[in-house]
Short mmCIF file of the C-alpha atoms (twelve columns), coordinates in Angstrom:
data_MODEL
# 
_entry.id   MODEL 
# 
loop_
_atom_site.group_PDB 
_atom_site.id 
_atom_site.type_symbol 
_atom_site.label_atom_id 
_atom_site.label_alt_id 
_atom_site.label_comp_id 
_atom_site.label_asym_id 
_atom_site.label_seq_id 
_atom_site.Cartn_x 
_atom_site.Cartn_y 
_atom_site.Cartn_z 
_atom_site.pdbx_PDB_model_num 
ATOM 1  C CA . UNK A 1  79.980 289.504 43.609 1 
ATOM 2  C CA . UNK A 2  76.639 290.872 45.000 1 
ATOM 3  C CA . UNK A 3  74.417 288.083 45.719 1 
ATOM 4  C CA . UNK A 4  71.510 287.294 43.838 1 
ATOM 5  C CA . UNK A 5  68.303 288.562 44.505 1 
ATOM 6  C CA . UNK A 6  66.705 285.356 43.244 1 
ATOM 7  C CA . UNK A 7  68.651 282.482 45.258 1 
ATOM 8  C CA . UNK A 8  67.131 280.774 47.289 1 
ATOM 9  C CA . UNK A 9  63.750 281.485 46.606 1 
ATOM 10 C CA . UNK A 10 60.525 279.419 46.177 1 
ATOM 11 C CA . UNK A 11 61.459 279.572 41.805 1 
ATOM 12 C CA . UNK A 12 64.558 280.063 41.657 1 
ATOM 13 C CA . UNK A 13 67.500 281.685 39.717 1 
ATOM 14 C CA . UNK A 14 66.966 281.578 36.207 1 
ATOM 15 C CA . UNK A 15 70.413 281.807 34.958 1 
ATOM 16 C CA . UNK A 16 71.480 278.856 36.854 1 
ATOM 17 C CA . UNK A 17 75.258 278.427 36.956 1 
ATOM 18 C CA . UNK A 18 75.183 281.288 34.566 1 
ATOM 19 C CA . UNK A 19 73.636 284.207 36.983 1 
ATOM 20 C CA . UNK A 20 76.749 287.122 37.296 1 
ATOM 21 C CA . UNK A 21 75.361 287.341 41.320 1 
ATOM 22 C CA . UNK A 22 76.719 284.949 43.744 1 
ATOM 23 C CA . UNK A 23 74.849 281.785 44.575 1 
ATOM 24 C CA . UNK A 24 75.675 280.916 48.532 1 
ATOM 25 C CA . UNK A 25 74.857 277.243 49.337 1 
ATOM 26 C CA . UNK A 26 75.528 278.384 52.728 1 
ATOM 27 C CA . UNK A 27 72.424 280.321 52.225 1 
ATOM 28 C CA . UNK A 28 70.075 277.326 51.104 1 
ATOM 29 C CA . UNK A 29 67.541 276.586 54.187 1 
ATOM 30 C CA . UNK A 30 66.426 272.660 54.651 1 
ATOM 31 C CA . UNK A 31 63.703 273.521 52.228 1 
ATOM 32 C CA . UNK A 32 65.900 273.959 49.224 1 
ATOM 33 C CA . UNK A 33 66.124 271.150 47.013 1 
ATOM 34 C CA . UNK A 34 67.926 272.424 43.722 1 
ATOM 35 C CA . UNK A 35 71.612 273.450 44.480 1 
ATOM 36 C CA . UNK A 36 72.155 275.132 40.604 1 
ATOM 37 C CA . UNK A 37 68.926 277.400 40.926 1 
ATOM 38 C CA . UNK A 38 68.236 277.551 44.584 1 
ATOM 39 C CA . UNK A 39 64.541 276.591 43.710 1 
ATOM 40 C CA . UNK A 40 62.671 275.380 46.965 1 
ATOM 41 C CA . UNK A 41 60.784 273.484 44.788 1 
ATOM 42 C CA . UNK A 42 59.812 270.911 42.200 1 
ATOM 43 C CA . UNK A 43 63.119 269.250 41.431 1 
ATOM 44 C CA . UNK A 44 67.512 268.845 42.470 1 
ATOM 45 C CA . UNK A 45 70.371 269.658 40.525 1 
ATOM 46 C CA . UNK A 46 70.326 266.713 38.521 1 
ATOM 47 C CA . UNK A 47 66.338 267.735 37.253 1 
ATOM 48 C CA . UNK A 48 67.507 271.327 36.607 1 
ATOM 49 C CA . UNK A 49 66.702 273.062 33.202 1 
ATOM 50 C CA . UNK A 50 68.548 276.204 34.063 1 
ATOM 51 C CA . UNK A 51 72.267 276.683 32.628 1 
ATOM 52 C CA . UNK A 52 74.708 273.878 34.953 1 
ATOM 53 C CA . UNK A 53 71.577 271.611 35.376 1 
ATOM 54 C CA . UNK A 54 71.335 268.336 34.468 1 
ATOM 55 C CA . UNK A 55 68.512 268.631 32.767 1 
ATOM 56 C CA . UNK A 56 67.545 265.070 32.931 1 
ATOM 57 C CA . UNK A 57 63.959 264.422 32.429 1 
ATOM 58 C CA . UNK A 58 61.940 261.524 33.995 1 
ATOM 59 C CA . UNK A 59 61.622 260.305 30.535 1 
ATOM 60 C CA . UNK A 60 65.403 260.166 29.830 1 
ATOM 61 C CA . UNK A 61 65.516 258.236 33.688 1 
ATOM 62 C CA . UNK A 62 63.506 255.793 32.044 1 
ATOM 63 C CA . UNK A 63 65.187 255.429 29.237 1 
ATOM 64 C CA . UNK A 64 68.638 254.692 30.785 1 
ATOM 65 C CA . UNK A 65 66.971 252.499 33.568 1 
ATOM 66 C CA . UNK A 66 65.622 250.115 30.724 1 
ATOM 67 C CA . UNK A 67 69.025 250.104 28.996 1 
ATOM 68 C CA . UNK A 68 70.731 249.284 32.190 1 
ATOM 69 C CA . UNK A 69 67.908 246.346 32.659 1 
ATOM 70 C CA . UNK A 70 68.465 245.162 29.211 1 
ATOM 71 C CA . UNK A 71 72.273 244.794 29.715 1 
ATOM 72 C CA . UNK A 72 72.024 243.111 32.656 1 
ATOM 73 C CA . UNK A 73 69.917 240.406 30.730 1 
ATOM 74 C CA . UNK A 74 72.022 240.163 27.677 1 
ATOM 75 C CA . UNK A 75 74.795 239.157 30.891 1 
ATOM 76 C CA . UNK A 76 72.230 236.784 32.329 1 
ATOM 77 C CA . UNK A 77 72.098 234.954 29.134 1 
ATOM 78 C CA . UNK A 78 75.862 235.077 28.384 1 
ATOM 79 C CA . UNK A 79 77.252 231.320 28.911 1 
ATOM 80 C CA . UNK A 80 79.494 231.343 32.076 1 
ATOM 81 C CA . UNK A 81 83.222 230.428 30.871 1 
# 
């Protein structure tokens, strides 16, 4: 495939995982932070809204980081056996 015009560069790629041009991670400089767009920056893979991005926003982080907190309470308060 011909590579894409748009990876790296300081946006990005769109189309993500989607894009029909070739994405080269050999081609990603120290700069580049997202590894599914190629964006230089703002945000990884796992922050990517692009197609084969996480996706994850800081919100959702929260909201797992609070669930994980309030398990490990609910253990705290479990009588040892």
């Amino acid at each position: 495939a011909y590579p894409c015009m748009m990876w790296p560069t300081f946006g990005g790629c769109p189309l993500g995982k989607d894009c029909p041009y070739a994405h080269n991670v050999e081609d990603l400089s120290n700069y580049a932070f997202c590894l599914n767009c190629g964006a230089w920056t703002g945000h990884t893979a796992m922050y990517c809204r692009r197609p084969g991005g996480g996706g994850i926003t800081a919100q959702q982080v929260e909201e797992i980081a609070q669930g994980q907190r309030d398990q490990a309470a609910a253990r705290a308060q479990q009588p040892a056996s």
